[in-house]
Amino acid sequence: MRAMILAAGLGKRLRPLTDHTPKPLLPVRGKPLIIHHLQALARAGIVEIVINVNHGHLGKKIEEALGDGQQLGVQIFYSIENPALETGGGIAKALPQLGPDPFLVVSGDILTDFPFERLPFEPKGLAHLVLVDNPPYHPQGDYALINGLVAEVGGPLLNFAGIGVYRPALFAGCPAGIFRLPSLFKKAFIEQQITGEYYSGVWHNIGTPEELMLAEKSEYNNTSQIQVS
């Protein structure tokens, strides 16, 4: 399985921290945020990783910092965007690099100890999503989890964690250019093609300086001290 880390966002709400540093390179718990993901993916045996970067906003700094990933035990491929294509458009552009098999996608602006190895490498349907408790900034939630299936209604709504496994077929016929990933879910929900799971462990969205501070104080277990130059 290959994985993709979504790292092309502008990080506007984190300014001025992101005026000169792309959000995935902000230090959290002793190392750049994106390094947490790369190390967790490597521990799960997922070593071929696509990272989308925005050359219109500091994306080259991510390439310069991470290189080909050899020092982290992974192989990194870059999908170049300018402008950023949002979550759905970014994944769609990277499909040739992700290959014909199901692939994992994780948002580059979260901190979590979710064990990627427990995800289904062959989801039963078109996708498998991870859901978490609703954070304070999004109390209304996103989706319900009913008997292992994800739906828009029918139960208490949980927050989409930004972690999922997708089959390329989910993107069949999708529009070119800029669009958000959830726009592809509606039809798949109706057809009961999206499974899911609930995770109660550490999960933080790093969207504001306040959320960055909360992540720093979390119980996230950070044992490796590998750095990037």
mmCIF file of C-alpha atoms in Angstrom:
data_model
loop_
_atom_site.group_PDB
_atom_site.id
_atom_site.type_symbol
_atom_site.label_atom_id
_atom_site.label_comp_id
_atom_site.label_asym_id
_atom_site.label_seq_id
_atom_site.Cartn_x
_atom_site.Cartn_y
_atom_site.Cartn_z
ATOM 1 C CA MET A 1 0.000 0.000 0.000
ATOM 2 C CA ARG A 2 1.095 3.553 -0.732
ATOM 3 C CA ALA A 3 0.113 6.542 1.367
ATOM 4 C CA MET A 4 -0.418 10.227 0.725
ATOM 5 C CA ILE A 5 0.106 13.085 3.156
ATOM 6 C CA LEU A 6 -1.920 16.186 2.323
ATOM 7 C CA ALA A 7 0.506 19.064 2.829
ATOM 8 C CA ALA A 8 -0.417 21.773 0.326
ATOM 9 C CA GLY A 9 -2.575 24.007 2.524
ATOM 10 C CA LEU A 10 -1.786 27.646 3.234
ATOM 11 C CA GLY A 11 -2.112 27.497 7.024
ATOM 12 C CA LYS A 12 -3.721 30.950 7.082
ATOM 13 C CA ARG A 13 -5.107 30.646 10.618
ATOM 14 C CA LEU A 14 -1.639 29.874 11.959
ATOM 15 C CA ARG A 15 -0.080 33.094 10.727
ATOM 16 C CA PRO A 16 2.433 34.542 11.447
ATOM 17 C CA LEU A 17 3.916 31.088 12.193
ATOM 18 C CA THR A 18 3.233 29.999 8.616
ATOM 19 C CA ASP A 19 4.410 33.168 6.891
ATOM 20 C CA HIS A 20 7.820 31.617 6.335
ATOM 21 C CA THR A 21 7.341 27.977 7.394
ATOM 22 C CA PRO A 22 4.804 25.621 5.794
ATOM 23 C CA LYS A 23 2.467 24.167 8.394
ATOM 24 C CA PRO A 24 3.736 20.557 8.005
ATOM 25 C CA LEU A 25 7.209 21.722 9.065
ATOM 26 C CA LEU A 26 6.080 23.471 12.247
ATOM 27 C CA PRO A 27 7.688 21.776 15.253
ATOM 28 C CA VAL A 28 5.289 19.840 17.453
ATOM 29 C CA ARG A 29 6.471 17.731 20.368
ATOM 30 C CA GLY A 30 10.093 18.140 19.347
ATOM 31 C CA LYS A 31 9.990 17.608 15.594
ATOM 32 C CA PRO A 32 8.190 18.801 12.456
ATOM 33 C CA LEU A 33 4.557 17.752 12.305
ATOM 34 C CA ILE A 34 5.009 15.834 9.051
ATOM 35 C CA ILE A 35 7.806 13.744 10.559
ATOM 36 C CA HIS A 36 5.325 12.268 13.045
ATOM 37 C CA HIS A 37 3.299 10.969 10.094
ATOM 38 C CA LEU A 38 6.279 9.657 8.158
ATOM 39 C CA GLN A 39 7.595 7.739 11.144
ATOM 40 C CA ALA A 40 4.169 6.315 11.990
ATOM 41 C CA LEU A 41 3.665 5.192 8.394
ATOM 42 C CA ALA A 42 7.094 3.556 8.351
ATOM 43 C CA ARG A 43 6.272 1.689 11.584
ATOM 44 C CA ALA A 44 3.137 0.394 9.875
ATOM 45 C CA GLY A 45 5.211 -0.904 6.968
ATOM 46 C CA ILE A 46 4.016 1.781 4.568
ATOM 47 C CA VAL A 47 7.176 3.215 3.042
ATOM 48 C CA GLU A 48 6.120 4.593 -0.363
ATOM 49 C CA ILE A 49 4.574 7.975 0.333
ATOM 50 C CA VAL A 50 3.259 10.764 -1.881
ATOM 51 C CA ILE A 51 3.270 14.296 -0.468
ATOM 52 C CA ASN A 52 1.454 17.087 -2.279
ATOM 53 C CA VAL A 53 3.179 20.447 -1.984
ATOM 54 C CA ASN A 54 2.088 23.907 -3.034
ATOM 55 C CA HIS A 55 4.801 25.685 -5.000
ATOM 56 C CA GLY A 56 2.703 28.818 -4.671
ATOM 57 C CA HIS A 57 3.236 28.795 -0.888
ATOM 58 C CA LEU A 58 6.503 27.479 0.555
ATOM 59 C CA GLY A 59 6.056 23.961 -0.801
ATOM 60 C CA LYS A 60 9.653 23.771 -1.965
ATOM 61 C CA LYS A 61 10.767 24.052 1.664
ATOM 62 C CA ILE A 62 9.073 20.711 2.379
ATOM 63 C CA GLU A 63 10.970 19.087 -0.488
ATOM 64 C CA GLU A 64 14.241 20.612 0.699
ATOM 65 C CA ALA A 65 13.690 19.424 4.279
ATOM 66 C CA LEU A 66 12.589 15.867 3.530
ATOM 67 C CA GLY A 67 14.372 15.054 0.274
ATOM 68 C CA ASP A 68 13.661 11.544 -0.949
ATOM 69 C CA GLY A 69 12.886 10.307 2.578
ATOM 70 C CA GLN A 70 15.871 7.973 2.803
ATOM 71 C CA GLN A 71 16.967 9.275 6.203
ATOM 72 C CA LEU A 72 13.530 8.334 7.556
ATOM 73 C CA GLY A 73 13.408 4.892 5.963
ATOM 74 C CA VAL A 74 10.759 5.813 3.394
ATOM 75 C CA GLN A 75 10.585 6.760 -0.270
ATOM 76 C CA ILE A 76 8.905 10.095 -0.920
ATOM 77 C CA PHE A 77 7.278 11.191 -4.173
ATOM 78 C CA TYR A 78 6.061 14.758 -4.601
ATOM 79 C CA SER A 79 2.892 15.927 -6.312
ATOM 80 C CA ILE A 80 3.347 19.572 -7.238
ATOM 81 C CA GLU A 81 0.431 22.013 -7.065
ATOM 82 C CA ASN A 82 0.158 25.711 -7.866
ATOM 83 C CA PRO A 83 -2.406 26.753 -6.814
ATOM 84 C CA ALA A 84 -3.454 24.276 -4.135
ATOM 85 C CA LEU A 85 -6.208 21.921 -5.322
ATOM 86 C CA GLU A 86 -7.929 21.238 -1.972
ATOM 87 C CA THR A 87 -8.176 17.720 -0.538
ATOM 88 C CA GLY A 88 -10.100 16.061 -3.347
ATOM 89 C CA GLY A 89 -8.332 17.774 -6.213
ATOM 90 C CA GLY A 90 -4.950 17.101 -4.645
ATOM 91 C CA ILE A 91 -5.610 13.377 -4.319
ATOM 92 C CA ALA A 92 -7.056 13.164 -7.837
ATOM 93 C CA LYS A 93 -3.935 14.782 -9.295
ATOM 94 C CA ALA A 94 -1.719 12.300 -7.446
ATOM 95 C CA LEU A 95 -3.624 9.178 -8.537
ATOM 96 C CA PRO A 96 -1.000 8.170 -11.141
ATOM 97 C CA GLN A 97 1.631 8.210 -8.382
ATOM 98 C CA LEU A 98 -0.582 6.329 -5.936
ATOM 99 C CA GLY A 99 -1.162 3.426 -8.311
ATOM 100 C CA PRO A 100 -4.117 1.085 -8.966
ATOM 101 C CA ASP A 101 -4.481 -0.345 -5.458
ATOM 102 C CA PRO A 102 -6.204 1.120 -2.376
ATOM 103 C CA PHE A 103 -4.139 3.820 -0.709
ATOM 104 C CA LEU A 104 -4.060 5.579 2.646
ATOM 105 C CA VAL A 105 -4.464 9.345 2.971
ATOM 106 C CA VAL A 106 -3.722 11.381 6.098
ATOM 107 C CA SER A 107 -4.097 15.110 6.566
ATOM 108 C CA GLY A 108 -0.776 16.800 7.167
ATOM 109 C CA ASP A 109 -2.194 19.148 9.796
ATOM 110 C CA ILE A 110 -3.162 16.644 12.496
ATOM 111 C CA LEU A 111 -1.220 15.099 15.364
ATOM 112 C CA THR A 112 -2.385 11.615 16.314
ATOM 113 C CA ASP A 113 -1.139 8.337 17.713
ATOM 114 C CA PHE A 114 -3.572 6.374 15.542
ATOM 115 C CA PRO A 115 -1.892 3.071 14.522
ATOM 116 C CA PHE A 116 -2.032 3.066 10.734
ATOM 117 C CA GLU A 117 -1.346 -0.669 10.648
ATOM 118 C CA ARG A 118 -4.832 -1.412 11.911
ATOM 119 C CA LEU A 119 -6.484 0.088 8.820
ATOM 120 C CA PRO A 120 -7.896 -2.336 6.216
ATOM 121 C CA PHE A 121 -5.525 -2.432 3.249
ATOM 122 C CA GLU A 122 -8.454 -3.763 1.191
ATOM 123 C CA PRO A 123 -11.601 -1.883 2.288
ATOM 124 C CA LYS A 124 -14.891 -3.690 1.723
ATOM 125 C CA GLY A 125 -16.287 -0.755 -0.235
ATOM 126 C CA LEU A 126 -14.829 2.312 -1.891
ATOM 127 C CA ALA A 127 -13.410 3.842 1.277
ATOM 128 C CA HIS A 128 -12.778 3.374 4.978
ATOM 129 C CA LEU A 129 -12.769 6.430 7.264
ATOM 130 C CA VAL A 130 -11.524 7.055 10.787
ATOM 131 C CA LEU A 131 -13.854 9.085 13.014
ATOM 132 C CA VAL A 132 -13.033 10.761 16.329
ATOM 133 C CA ASP A 133 -14.853 12.746 19.010
ATOM 134 C CA ASN A 134 -15.998 16.176 17.918
ATOM 135 C CA PRO A 135 -13.465 18.885 18.779
ATOM 136 C CA PRO A 136 -14.642 22.155 20.372
ATOM 137 C CA TYR A 137 -14.415 24.064 17.083
ATOM 138 C CA HIS A 138 -16.669 21.535 15.307
ATOM 139 C CA PRO A 139 -19.257 20.303 17.855
ATOM 140 C CA GLN A 140 -21.832 19.392 15.217
ATOM 141 C CA GLY A 141 -19.690 16.578 13.809
ATOM 142 C CA ASP A 142 -19.573 15.202 10.285
ATOM 143 C CA TYR A 143 -20.792 11.633 9.919
ATOM 144 C CA ALA A 144 -22.552 8.833 11.772
ATOM 145 C CA LEU A 145 -21.077 5.375 12.277
ATOM 146 C CA ILE A 146 -23.761 2.695 12.099
ATOM 147 C CA ASN A 147 -22.846 -0.993 12.244
ATOM 148 C CA GLY A 148 -19.467 -0.309 10.684
ATOM 149 C CA LEU A 149 -20.854 1.882 7.899
ATOM 150 C CA VAL A 150 -20.404 5.648 7.635
ATOM 151 C CA ALA A 151 -23.505 7.709 6.866
ATOM 152 C CA GLU A 152 -24.568 11.340 6.851
ATOM 153 C CA VAL A 153 -27.528 10.733 9.172
ATOM 154 C CA GLY A 154 -28.971 8.050 11.403
ATOM 155 C CA GLY A 155 -26.945 8.363 14.565
ATOM 156 C CA PRO A 156 -24.728 10.643 16.649
ATOM 157 C CA LEU A 157 -22.366 12.534 14.359
ATOM 158 C CA LEU A 158 -18.614 12.180 14.861
ATOM 159 C CA ASN A 159 -15.717 14.151 13.411
ATOM 160 C CA PHE A 160 -13.873 12.926 10.316
ATOM 161 C CA ALA A 161 -10.260 12.508 11.457
ATOM 162 C CA GLY A 162 -8.627 13.198 8.109
ATOM 163 C CA ILE A 163 -7.465 9.572 7.922
ATOM 164 C CA GLY A 164 -8.858 7.156 5.358
ATOM 165 C CA VAL A 165 -8.195 4.359 2.895
ATOM 166 C CA TYR A 166 -9.564 4.881 -0.606
ATOM 167 C CA ARG A 167 -9.955 2.868 -3.750
ATOM 168 C CA PRO A 168 -9.115 4.764 -6.952
ATOM 169 C CA ALA A 169 -12.633 3.958 -8.168
ATOM 170 C CA LEU A 170 -13.991 6.502 -5.667
ATOM 171 C CA PHE A 171 -12.465 9.183 -7.887
ATOM 172 C CA ALA A 172 -13.863 7.858 -11.171
ATOM 173 C CA GLY A 173 -15.431 10.711 -13.118
ATOM 174 C CA CYS A 174 -14.456 13.301 -10.527
ATOM 175 C CA PRO A 175 -14.049 16.894 -11.724
ATOM 176 C CA ALA A 176 -10.636 18.229 -12.637
ATOM 177 C CA GLY A 177 -9.139 21.031 -10.599
ATOM 178 C CA ILE A 178 -10.072 22.278 -7.154
ATOM 179 C CA PHE A 179 -12.583 20.323 -5.046
ATOM 180 C CA ARG A 180 -12.899 18.921 -1.530
ATOM 181 C CA LEU A 181 -12.780 15.201 -0.801
ATOM 182 C CA PRO A 182 -16.143 14.985 1.054
ATOM 183 C CA SER A 183 -17.936 15.971 -2.160
ATOM 184 C CA LEU A 184 -17.230 12.429 -3.412
ATOM 185 C CA PHE A 185 -18.726 10.728 -0.355
ATOM 186 C CA LYS A 186 -22.431 11.470 -0.814
ATOM 187 C CA LYS A 187 -23.156 8.912 -3.550
ATOM 188 C CA ALA A 188 -20.963 6.316 -1.830
ATOM 189 C CA PHE A 189 -22.852 6.848 1.437
ATOM 190 C CA ILE A 190 -26.156 6.172 -0.289
ATOM 191 C CA GLU A 191 -24.755 2.987 -1.794
ATOM 192 C CA GLN A 192 -23.278 1.935 1.589
ATOM 193 C CA GLN A 193 -19.799 1.858 0.098
ATOM 194 C CA ILE A 194 -17.950 3.573 2.947
ATOM 195 C CA THR A 195 -16.985 1.698 6.098
ATOM 196 C CA GLY A 196 -15.485 3.300 9.150
ATOM 197 C CA GLU A 197 -14.152 3.025 12.668
ATOM 198 C CA TYR A 198 -14.098 5.149 15.797
ATOM 199 C CA TYR A 199 -10.803 6.098 17.436
ATOM 200 C CA SER A 200 -10.667 7.371 21.022
ATOM 201 C CA GLY A 201 -6.926 8.007 21.257
ATOM 202 C CA VAL A 202 -4.892 11.171 20.798
ATOM 203 C CA TRP A 203 -6.021 13.346 17.906
ATOM 204 C CA HIS A 204 -5.422 17.061 17.425
ATOM 205 C CA ASN A 205 -6.117 19.316 14.483
ATOM 206 C CA ILE A 206 -3.360 21.921 14.182
ATOM 207 C CA GLY A 207 -5.254 24.845 12.721
ATOM 208 C CA THR A 208 -4.568 27.733 15.091
ATOM 209 C CA PRO A 209 -1.815 28.735 17.546
ATOM 210 C CA GLU A 210 -4.129 27.685 20.384
ATOM 211 C CA GLU A 211 -4.585 24.207 18.886
ATOM 212 C CA LEU A 212 -0.825 23.951 18.422
ATOM 213 C CA MET A 213 -0.373 24.649 22.135
ATOM 214 C CA LEU A 214 -2.927 21.964 23.043
ATOM 215 C CA ALA A 215 -1.064 19.446 20.898
ATOM 216 C CA GLU A 216 2.189 20.322 22.648
ATOM 217 C CA LYS A 217 0.585 19.521 26.005
ATOM 218 C CA SER A 218 -1.103 16.298 24.878
ATOM 219 C CA GLU A 219 -0.330 12.775 26.043
ATOM 220 C CA TYR A 220 0.994 11.892 22.603
ATOM 221 C CA ASN A 221 3.963 9.534 23.002
ATOM 222 C CA ASN A 222 6.913 11.003 21.122
ATOM 223 C CA THR A 223 9.943 8.778 21.603
ATOM 224 C CA SER A 224 11.960 9.216 18.405
ATOM 225 C CA GLN A 225 14.182 12.233 18.079
ATOM 226 C CA ILE A 226 14.950 12.014 14.356
ATOM 227 C CA GLN A 227 15.240 15.508 12.923
ATOM 228 C CA VAL A 228 15.427 16.967 9.443
ATOM 229 C CA SER A 229 17.730 19.724 8.349
#
